[in-house]
XYZ file of C-alpha atoms in Angstrom:
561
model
C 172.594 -155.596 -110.054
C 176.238 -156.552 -110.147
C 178.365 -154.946 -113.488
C 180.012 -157.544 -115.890
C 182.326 -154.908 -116.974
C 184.674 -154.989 -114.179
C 184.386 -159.101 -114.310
C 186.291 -158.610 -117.998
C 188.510 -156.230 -116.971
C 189.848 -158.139 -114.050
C 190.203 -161.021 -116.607
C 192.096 -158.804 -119.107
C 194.462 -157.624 -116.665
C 195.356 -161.274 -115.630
C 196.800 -161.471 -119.185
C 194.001 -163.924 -120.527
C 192.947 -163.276 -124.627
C 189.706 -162.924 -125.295
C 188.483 -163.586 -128.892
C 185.622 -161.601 -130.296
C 183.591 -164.481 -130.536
C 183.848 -166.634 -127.106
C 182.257 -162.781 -126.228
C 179.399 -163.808 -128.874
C 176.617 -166.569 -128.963
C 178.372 -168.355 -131.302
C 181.531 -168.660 -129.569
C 180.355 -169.958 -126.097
C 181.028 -173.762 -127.229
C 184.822 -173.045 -127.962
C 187.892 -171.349 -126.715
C 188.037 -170.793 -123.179
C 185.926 -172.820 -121.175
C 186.388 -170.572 -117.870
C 185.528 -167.832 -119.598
C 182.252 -169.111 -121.936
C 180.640 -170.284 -118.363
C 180.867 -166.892 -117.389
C 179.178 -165.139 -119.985
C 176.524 -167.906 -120.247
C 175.847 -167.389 -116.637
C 175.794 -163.727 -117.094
C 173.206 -164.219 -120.348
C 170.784 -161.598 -118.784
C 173.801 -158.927 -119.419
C 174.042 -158.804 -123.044
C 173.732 -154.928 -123.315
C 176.898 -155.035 -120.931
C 178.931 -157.207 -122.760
C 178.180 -155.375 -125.942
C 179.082 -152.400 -124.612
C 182.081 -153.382 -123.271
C 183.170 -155.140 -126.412
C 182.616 -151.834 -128.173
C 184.598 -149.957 -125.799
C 187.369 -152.315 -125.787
C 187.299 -151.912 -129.673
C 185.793 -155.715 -130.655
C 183.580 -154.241 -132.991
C 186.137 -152.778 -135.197
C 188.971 -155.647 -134.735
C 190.189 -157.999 -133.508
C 191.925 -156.746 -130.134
C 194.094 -158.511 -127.780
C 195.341 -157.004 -124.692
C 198.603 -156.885 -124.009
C 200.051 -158.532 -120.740
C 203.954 -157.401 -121.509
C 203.623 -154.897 -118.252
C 207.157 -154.980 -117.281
C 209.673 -156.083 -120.174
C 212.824 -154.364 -118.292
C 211.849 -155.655 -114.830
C 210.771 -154.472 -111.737
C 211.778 -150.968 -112.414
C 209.449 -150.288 -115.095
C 207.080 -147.804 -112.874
C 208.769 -144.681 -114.366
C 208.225 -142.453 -117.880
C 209.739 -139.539 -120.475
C 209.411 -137.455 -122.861
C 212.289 -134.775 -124.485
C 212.530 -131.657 -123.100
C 212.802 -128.460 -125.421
C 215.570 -127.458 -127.563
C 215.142 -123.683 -126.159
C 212.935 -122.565 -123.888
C 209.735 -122.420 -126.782
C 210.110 -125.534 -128.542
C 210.247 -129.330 -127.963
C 211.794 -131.868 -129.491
C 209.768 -135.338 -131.285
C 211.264 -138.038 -129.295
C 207.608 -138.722 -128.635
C 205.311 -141.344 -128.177
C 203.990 -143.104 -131.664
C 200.701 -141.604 -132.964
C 198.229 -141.905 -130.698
C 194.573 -141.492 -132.702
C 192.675 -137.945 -131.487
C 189.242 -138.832 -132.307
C 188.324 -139.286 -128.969
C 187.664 -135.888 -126.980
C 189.143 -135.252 -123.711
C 186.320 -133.183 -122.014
C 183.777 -135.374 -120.050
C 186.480 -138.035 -119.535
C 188.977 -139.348 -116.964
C 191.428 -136.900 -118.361
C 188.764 -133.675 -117.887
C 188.690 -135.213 -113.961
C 192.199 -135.322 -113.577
C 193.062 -131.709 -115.147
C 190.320 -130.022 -112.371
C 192.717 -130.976 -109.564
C 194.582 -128.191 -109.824
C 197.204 -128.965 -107.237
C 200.336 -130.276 -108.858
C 200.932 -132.429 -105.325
C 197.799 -134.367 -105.687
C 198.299 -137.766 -106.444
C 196.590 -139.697 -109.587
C 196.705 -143.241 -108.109
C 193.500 -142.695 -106.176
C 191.928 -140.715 -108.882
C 192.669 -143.619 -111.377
C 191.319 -146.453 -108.666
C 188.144 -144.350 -108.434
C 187.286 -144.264 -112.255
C 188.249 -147.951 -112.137
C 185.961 -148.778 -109.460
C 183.201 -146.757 -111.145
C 183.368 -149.599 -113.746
C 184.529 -147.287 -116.493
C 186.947 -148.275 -118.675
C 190.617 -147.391 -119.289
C 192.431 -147.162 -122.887
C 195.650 -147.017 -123.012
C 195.498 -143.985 -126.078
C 193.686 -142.215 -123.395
C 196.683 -142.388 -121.093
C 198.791 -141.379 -123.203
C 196.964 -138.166 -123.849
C 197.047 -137.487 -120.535
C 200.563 -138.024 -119.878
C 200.753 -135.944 -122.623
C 198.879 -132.831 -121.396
C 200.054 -133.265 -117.812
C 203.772 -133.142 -118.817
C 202.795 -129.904 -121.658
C 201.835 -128.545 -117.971
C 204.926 -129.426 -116.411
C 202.630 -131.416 -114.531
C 205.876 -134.416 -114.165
C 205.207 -136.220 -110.840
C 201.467 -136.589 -111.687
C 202.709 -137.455 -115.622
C 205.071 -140.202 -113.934
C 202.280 -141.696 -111.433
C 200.056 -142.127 -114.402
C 202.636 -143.887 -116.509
C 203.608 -145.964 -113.796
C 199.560 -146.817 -113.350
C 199.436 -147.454 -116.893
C 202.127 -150.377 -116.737
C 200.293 -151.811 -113.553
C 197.446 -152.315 -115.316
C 199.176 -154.073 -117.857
C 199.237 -151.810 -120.801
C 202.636 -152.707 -122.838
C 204.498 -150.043 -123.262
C 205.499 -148.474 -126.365
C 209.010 -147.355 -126.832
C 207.587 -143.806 -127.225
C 205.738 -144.471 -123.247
C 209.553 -146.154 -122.422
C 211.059 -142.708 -123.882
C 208.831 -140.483 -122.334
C 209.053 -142.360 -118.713
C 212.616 -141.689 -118.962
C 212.527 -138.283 -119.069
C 209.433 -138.016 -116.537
C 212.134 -140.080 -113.944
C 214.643 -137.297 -114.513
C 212.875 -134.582 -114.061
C 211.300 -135.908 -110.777
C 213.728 -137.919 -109.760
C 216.944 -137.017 -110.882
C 219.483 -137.820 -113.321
C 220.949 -141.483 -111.548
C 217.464 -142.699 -111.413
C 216.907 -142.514 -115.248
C 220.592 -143.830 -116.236
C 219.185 -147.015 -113.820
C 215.840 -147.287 -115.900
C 217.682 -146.880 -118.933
C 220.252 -149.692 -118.157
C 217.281 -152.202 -117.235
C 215.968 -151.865 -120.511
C 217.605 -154.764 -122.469
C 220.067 -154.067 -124.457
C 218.295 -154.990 -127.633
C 215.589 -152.952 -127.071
C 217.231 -149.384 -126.497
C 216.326 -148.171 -130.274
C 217.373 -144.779 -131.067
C 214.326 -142.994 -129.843
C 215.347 -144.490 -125.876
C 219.325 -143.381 -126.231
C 217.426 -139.927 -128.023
C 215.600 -139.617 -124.323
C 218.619 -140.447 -122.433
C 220.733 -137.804 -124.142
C 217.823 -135.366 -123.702
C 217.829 -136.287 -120.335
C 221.791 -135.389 -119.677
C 221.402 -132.145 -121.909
C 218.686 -130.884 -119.407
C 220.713 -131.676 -116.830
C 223.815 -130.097 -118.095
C 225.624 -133.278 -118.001
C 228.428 -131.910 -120.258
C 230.739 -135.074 -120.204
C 227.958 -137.345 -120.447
C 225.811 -135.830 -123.131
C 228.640 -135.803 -125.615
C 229.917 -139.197 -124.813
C 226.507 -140.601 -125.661
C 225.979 -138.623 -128.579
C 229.400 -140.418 -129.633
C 227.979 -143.444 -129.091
C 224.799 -142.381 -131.070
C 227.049 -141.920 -134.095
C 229.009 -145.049 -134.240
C 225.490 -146.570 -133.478
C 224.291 -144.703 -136.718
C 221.457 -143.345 -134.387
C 221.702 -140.101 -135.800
C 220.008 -139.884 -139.302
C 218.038 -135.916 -138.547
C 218.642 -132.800 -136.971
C 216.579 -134.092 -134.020
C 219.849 -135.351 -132.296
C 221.986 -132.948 -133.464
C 219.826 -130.070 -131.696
C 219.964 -131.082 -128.149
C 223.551 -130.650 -128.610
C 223.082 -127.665 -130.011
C 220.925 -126.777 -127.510
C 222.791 -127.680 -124.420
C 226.091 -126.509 -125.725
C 223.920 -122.515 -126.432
C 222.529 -123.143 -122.532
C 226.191 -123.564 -121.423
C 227.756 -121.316 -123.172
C 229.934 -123.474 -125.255
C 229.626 -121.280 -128.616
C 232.772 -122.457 -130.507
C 231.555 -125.542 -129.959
C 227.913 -125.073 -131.138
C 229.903 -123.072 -134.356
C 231.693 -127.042 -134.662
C 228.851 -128.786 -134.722
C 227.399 -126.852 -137.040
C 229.870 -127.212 -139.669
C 229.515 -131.003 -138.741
C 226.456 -131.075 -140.073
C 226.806 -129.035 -143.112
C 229.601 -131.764 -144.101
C 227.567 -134.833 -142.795
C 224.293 -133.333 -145.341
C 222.331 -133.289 -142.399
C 219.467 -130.663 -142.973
C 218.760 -127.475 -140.850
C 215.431 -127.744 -139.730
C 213.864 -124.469 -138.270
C 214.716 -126.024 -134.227
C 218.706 -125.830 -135.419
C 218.020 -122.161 -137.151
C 216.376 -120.896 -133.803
C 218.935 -122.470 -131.424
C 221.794 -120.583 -133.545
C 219.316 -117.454 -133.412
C 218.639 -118.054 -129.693
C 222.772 -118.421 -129.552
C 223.177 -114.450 -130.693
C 221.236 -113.628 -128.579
C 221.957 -114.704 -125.149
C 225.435 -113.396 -126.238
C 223.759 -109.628 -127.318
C 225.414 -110.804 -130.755
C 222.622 -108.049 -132.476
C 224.433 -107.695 -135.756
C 224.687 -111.721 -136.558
C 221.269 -112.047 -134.665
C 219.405 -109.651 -137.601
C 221.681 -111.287 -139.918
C 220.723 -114.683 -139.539
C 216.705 -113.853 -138.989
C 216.862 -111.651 -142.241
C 218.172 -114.890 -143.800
C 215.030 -117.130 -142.332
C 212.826 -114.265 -143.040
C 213.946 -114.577 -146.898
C 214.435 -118.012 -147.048
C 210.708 -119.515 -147.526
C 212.302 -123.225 -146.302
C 213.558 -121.654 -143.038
C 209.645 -122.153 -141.915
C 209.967 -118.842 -139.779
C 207.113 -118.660 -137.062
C 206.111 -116.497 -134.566
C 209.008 -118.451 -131.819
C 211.721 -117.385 -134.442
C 210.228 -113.453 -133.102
C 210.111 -113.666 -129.660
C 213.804 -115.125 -129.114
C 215.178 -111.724 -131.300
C 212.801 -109.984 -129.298
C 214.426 -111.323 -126.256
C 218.192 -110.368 -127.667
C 216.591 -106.989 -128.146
C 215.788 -106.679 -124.345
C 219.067 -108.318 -123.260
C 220.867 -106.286 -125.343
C 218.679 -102.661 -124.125
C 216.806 -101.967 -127.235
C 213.063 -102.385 -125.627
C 211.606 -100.710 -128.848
C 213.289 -102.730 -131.413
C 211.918 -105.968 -129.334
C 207.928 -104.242 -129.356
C 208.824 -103.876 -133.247
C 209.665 -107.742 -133.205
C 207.014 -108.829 -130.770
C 204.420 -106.916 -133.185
C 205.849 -108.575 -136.128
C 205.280 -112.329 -134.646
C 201.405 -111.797 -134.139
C 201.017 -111.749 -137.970
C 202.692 -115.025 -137.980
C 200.528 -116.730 -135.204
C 198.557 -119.566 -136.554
C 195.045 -119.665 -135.507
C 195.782 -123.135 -133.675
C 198.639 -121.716 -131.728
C 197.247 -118.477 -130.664
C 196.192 -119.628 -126.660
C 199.984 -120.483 -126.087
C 201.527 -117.875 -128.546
C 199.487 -115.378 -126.646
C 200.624 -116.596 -122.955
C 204.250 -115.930 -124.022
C 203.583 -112.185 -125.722
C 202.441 -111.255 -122.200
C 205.412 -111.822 -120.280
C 207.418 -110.582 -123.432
C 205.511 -107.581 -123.663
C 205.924 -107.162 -119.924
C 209.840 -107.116 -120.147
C 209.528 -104.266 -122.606
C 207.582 -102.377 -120.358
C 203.991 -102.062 -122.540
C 201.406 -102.169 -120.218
C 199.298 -101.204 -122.583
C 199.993 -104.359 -125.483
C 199.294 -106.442 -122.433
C 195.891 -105.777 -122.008
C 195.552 -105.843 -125.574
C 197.094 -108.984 -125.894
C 195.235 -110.180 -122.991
C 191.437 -109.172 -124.380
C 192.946 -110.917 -127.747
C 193.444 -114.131 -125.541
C 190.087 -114.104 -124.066
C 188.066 -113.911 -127.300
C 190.157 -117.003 -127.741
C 187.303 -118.697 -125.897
C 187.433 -120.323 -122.669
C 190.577 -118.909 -120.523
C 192.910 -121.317 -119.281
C 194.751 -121.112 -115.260
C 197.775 -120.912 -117.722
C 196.365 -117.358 -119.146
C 195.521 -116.164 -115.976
C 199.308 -116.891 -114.620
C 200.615 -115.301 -117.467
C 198.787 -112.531 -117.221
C 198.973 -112.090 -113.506
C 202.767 -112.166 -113.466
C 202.833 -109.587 -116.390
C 201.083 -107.273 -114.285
C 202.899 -107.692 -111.099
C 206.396 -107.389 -113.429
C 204.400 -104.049 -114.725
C 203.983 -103.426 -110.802
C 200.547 -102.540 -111.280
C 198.903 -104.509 -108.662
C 196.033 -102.853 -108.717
C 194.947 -104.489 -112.223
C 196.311 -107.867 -111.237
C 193.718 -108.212 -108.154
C 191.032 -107.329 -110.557
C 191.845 -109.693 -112.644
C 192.470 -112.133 -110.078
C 189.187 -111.402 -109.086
C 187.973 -112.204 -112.076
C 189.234 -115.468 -112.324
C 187.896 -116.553 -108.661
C 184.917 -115.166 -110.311
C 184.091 -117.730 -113.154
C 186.505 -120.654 -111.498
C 185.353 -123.208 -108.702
C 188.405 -125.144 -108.879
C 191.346 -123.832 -106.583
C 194.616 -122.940 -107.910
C 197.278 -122.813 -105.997
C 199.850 -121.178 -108.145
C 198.013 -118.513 -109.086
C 196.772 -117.792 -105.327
C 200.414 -117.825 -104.946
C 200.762 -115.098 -107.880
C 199.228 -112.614 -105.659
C 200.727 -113.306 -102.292
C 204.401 -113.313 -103.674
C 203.617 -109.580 -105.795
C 201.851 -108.660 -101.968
C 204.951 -109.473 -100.070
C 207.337 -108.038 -103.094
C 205.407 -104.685 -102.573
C 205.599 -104.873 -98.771
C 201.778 -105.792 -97.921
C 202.444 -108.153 -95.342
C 199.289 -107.679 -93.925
C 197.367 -108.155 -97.232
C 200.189 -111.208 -97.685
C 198.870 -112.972 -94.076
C 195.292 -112.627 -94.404
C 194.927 -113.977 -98.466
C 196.997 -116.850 -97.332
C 193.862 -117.841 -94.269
C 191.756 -116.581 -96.860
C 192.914 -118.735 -99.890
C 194.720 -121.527 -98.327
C 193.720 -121.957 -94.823
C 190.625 -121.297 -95.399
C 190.248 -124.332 -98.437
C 192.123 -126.519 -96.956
C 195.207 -126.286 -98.766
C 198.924 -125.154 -98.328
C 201.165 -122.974 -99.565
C 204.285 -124.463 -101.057
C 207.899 -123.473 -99.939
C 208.804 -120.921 -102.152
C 205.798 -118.885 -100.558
C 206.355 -119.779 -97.319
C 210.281 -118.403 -97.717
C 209.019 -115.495 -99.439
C 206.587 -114.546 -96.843
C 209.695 -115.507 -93.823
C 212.168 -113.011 -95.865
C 209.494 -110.168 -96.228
C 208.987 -110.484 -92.264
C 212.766 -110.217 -92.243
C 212.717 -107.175 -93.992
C 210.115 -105.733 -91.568
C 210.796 -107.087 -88.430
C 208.196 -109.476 -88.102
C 210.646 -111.987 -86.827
C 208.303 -113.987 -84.556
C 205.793 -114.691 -88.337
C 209.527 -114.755 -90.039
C 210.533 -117.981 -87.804
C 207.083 -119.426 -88.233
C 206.902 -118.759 -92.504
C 210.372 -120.577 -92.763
C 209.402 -123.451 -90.216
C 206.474 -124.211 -92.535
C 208.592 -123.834 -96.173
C 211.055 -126.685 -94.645
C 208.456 -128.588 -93.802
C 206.908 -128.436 -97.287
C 209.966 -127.682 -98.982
C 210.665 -130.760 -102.351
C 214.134 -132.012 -103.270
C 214.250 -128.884 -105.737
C 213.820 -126.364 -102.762
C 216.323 -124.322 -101.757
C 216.919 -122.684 -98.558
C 217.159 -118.948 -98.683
C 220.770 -118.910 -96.279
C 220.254 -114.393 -96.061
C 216.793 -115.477 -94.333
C 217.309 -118.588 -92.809
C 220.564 -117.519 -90.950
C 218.534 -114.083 -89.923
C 216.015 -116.188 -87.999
C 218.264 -118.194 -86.377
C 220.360 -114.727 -85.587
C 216.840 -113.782 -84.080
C 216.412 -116.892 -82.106
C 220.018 -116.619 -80.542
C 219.726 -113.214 -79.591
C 216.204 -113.875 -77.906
C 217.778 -116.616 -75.883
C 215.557 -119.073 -77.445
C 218.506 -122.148 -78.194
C 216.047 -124.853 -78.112
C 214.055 -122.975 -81.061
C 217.204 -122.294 -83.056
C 218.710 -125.816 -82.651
C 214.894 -127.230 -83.653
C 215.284 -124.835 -86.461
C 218.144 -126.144 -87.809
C 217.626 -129.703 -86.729
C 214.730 -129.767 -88.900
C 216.194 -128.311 -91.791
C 218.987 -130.980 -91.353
C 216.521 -133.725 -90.816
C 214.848 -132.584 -93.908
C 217.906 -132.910 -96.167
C 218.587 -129.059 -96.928
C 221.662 -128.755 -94.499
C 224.650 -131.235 -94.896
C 226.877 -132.146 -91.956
C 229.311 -129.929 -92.040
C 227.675 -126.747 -92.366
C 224.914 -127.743 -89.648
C 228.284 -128.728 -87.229
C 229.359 -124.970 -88.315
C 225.782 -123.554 -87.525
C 225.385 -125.753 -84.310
C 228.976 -124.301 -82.895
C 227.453 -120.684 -83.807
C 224.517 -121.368 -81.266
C 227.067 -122.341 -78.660
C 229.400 -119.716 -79.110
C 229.040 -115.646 -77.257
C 228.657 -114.431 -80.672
C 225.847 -112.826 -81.545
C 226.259 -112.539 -85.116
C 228.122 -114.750 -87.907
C 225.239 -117.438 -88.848
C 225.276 -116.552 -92.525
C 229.766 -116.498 -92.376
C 228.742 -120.081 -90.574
C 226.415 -120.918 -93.630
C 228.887 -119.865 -96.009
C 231.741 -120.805 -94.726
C 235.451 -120.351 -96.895
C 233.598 -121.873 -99.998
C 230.539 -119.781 -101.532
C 230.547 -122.662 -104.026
C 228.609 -124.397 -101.082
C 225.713 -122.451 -102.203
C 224.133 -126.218 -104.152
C 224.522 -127.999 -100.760
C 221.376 -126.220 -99.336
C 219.366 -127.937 -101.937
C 217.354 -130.548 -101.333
C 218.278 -134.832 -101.288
């Protein structure tokens, strides 16, 4: 027996309203006429209807959908969000409140997070649940855009959002914000200035030109960043701190200090309030800089101020400072310190973070601690197990991280690439090429899967290293091929293995090789000319002088388009 649900849907998402009563028996004699034959012919599906009135929210109110899918054109298949201020915090440049009543597990969001591979597109997924006849909310997007991005998740964050406006969910200027970001971070910076100037003018409210700046500041967009935030203030955009901190942020990240000390006193004379993002830039500020004295002086202040809302982030960047700086036991004293500050609701990512902190200070044994704390947490996350994993393998005990990688293939069914790649990067580190080879058939091959670049290079240098030039070749064949427009080409190991190839008197492999990684958009002109007049030459050496040639600022060219 046919459904009725996806019958409304398909009417919905033509942009039609539907009144709560044409969708009742009294309402069949007025409104649209269309629409009342169809649910009088369909009389033998009233549980259907009713059901799909209450999901689509009838019962409670009136509900119209909204058929604004592209307001700003064509190019509206794109989304954002703000990036942190430092490294542990994020700014609110966020979507508008989206209701949590609704729980995530047994829903389209619970399918989506068990694919745990980043490259796997959502579009089919999405189709699927559509085609199921289960229905979509738009709240329910948004939580998953939400998650997916808190998992750095982007490309799969932007496909979504671009689904969402398909399907003719309007957008929110908190979805236009966050779509903004999403199309920098996977696209680039030119990309989101183009979806920003489609937007009509009258629409940018401060929360868009808030993304954009974001969205320059990430990028390091010096010139940029502070011409908009100009613009921003003649706008009278800038009424918090919120604004003021990705400044703050970005000029700490760039090392622009007597700048950040500028706009500090900017906003002590403009009565702009410190909230406790602007205290832990400054903090974060002293100490990239191994500034210890103002560092302690400035978190003695928070500590004693009971509006500096000090928490457990405030710990971990003086514990960082500490390490920078060489005082490992001062940072264990701070690191300590910001576990009695840990709210009960942030403990799963607090915890994540005092691994790898307690890792840099060399205490193997407050990572296990930590790392039993985390697991009486409840159910352990892929996101505790990386942590943990990389702790270990920064601890260089390898043999607890393949018990606890064992553990984790233990109790999950869903594969992970990043943490498969955990182990095989900490195998080739160590030298265990042979270990290295056969948990990448075992893992990948094996599944179905494939390693990304980075692993693929790492594997091609280690065979560098030991002479394994024929797998060396092969590994770095395979990372261009899989290599993303963030990939970088190791030049050390890339020019080795066409050294290799030379020297063997294979020339078609080496111009291949490099054709490829040409073809591929990790080799401009220029440098492959150099590299292809290497090959031709008597000289058996001089590929990485070729790669380099009189500029070693030409080290960004081997980055992907």
């Amino acid at each position: 027996m046919a459904s009725v649900s996806p019958v409304l849907r398909q009417w919905t998402r033509e942009g039609r309203r539907i009144d709560k009563q044409q969708l009742g028996w009294y309402g069949f004699c007025s409104g649209l006429p269309t629409l009342n034959l169809i649910i009088m012919y369909l009389l033998c599906f009233p549980l259907q209807i009713s059901m799909w009135m209450a999901d689509s929210r009838f019962l409670t109110k009136s509900f119209q959908y909204c058929s604004v899918t592209r307001p700003f054109g064509a190019n509206l298949r794109s989304a954002l969000a703000i990036s942190r201020v430092i490294n542990t915090h994020s700014l609110s440049y966020s979507t508008e409140a989206i209701s949590s009543s609704s729980p995530l597990t047994n829903s389209l969001y619970h399918r989506i997070s068990r694919l745990g591979d980043p490259k796997i597109s959502m579009i089919p997924v999405l189709e699927q649940w559509v085609e199921e006849g289960r229905d979509v909310r738009q709240s329910e997007l948004q939580k998953i855009i939400k998650q997916l991005r808190k998992y750095r998740r982007y490309t799969q964050a932007l496909q979504v959002s671009e689904w969402m406006s398909e399907a003719n969910f309007g957008p929110s200027s908190g979805d236009i914000a966050i779509r903004l970001d999403l199309i920098s971070k996977v696209y680039g910076l030119e990309r989101a200035e183009e979806y920003f100037y489609s937007i009509p003018e009258s629409s940018r409210i401060n929360k868009i030109h808030g993304s954009l700046l974001n969205c320059y500041a990430e990028n390091k967009s010096l010139e940029k960043a502070e011409d908009h935030f100009q613009k921003m203030k003649e706008m009278d955009f800038i009424e918090t701190a919120l604004t003021y901190n990705v400044m703050l942020s970005l000029y700490s990240r760039m090392g622009k200090h007597d700048k950040l000390k500028s706009l500090i006193q900017e906003m002590k004379q403009n009565g702009i309030e410190f909230d406790k993002f602007t205290l832990n830039i400054q903090l974060n500020a002293c100490a990239v800089t191994s500034n210890i004295e103002e560092m302690e002086k400035l978190l003695l202040m928070m500590e004693t101020d009971h509006q500096a809302a000090l928490d457990f982030h405030s710990y971990f960047i003086a514990a960082n400072g500490y390490l920078k700086a060489g005082y490992p036991e001062k940072a264990w004293m701070k690191l300590r310190r910001s576990e009695q500050v840990i709210d009960n609701k942030e403990k799963k990512i607090a915890y994540e973070h005092l691994l790898t902190l307690y890792a840099a200070a060399g205490r193997k044994d407050e990572v296990y601690r930590v790392w039993n704390l985390y697991k009486n947490l409840g159910r352990v996350y892929n996101s505790g197990y990386l942590s943990v994993l990389s702790s270990l393998v920064k601890l260089d005990d390898i043999d607890g991280m393949e018990k606890i990688f064992e553990e984790w293939e233990s109790v999950n069914t869903l594969f992970d690439n990043r943490i498969a790649s955990v182990l095989i990067s900490a195998y080739c580190k160590k030298g265990l090429l042979e270990k290295a080879f056969v948990s990448v058939e075992r893992l990948f091959t094996s599944s179905g899967k494939e390693p990304d670049a980075g692993l693929w290079q790492c594997l091609s240098t280690q065979c560098c290293i030991d002479g394994e030039m024929t797998k060396a070749v092969e590994s770095m064949r395979k990372a261009i091929l899989t290599g993303g427009p963030r990939w970088k080409v190791n030049r050390t190991t890339f020019s080795a293995c066409l050294e290799y190839l030379k020297n063997e008197g294979n020339l078609k492999g080496a111009h291949e090789i490099l054709g490829l990684l040409h073809q591929r958009g990790f080799c401009p002109d220029d440098i492959r000319s150099r590299l292809e007049e290497y090959l031709n030459s008597d000289i058996n050496s001089g590929a990485l002088n070729a790669m380099l040639g009189d500029d070693k600022k030409e080290e960004n060219k081997f980055r992907g388009p």
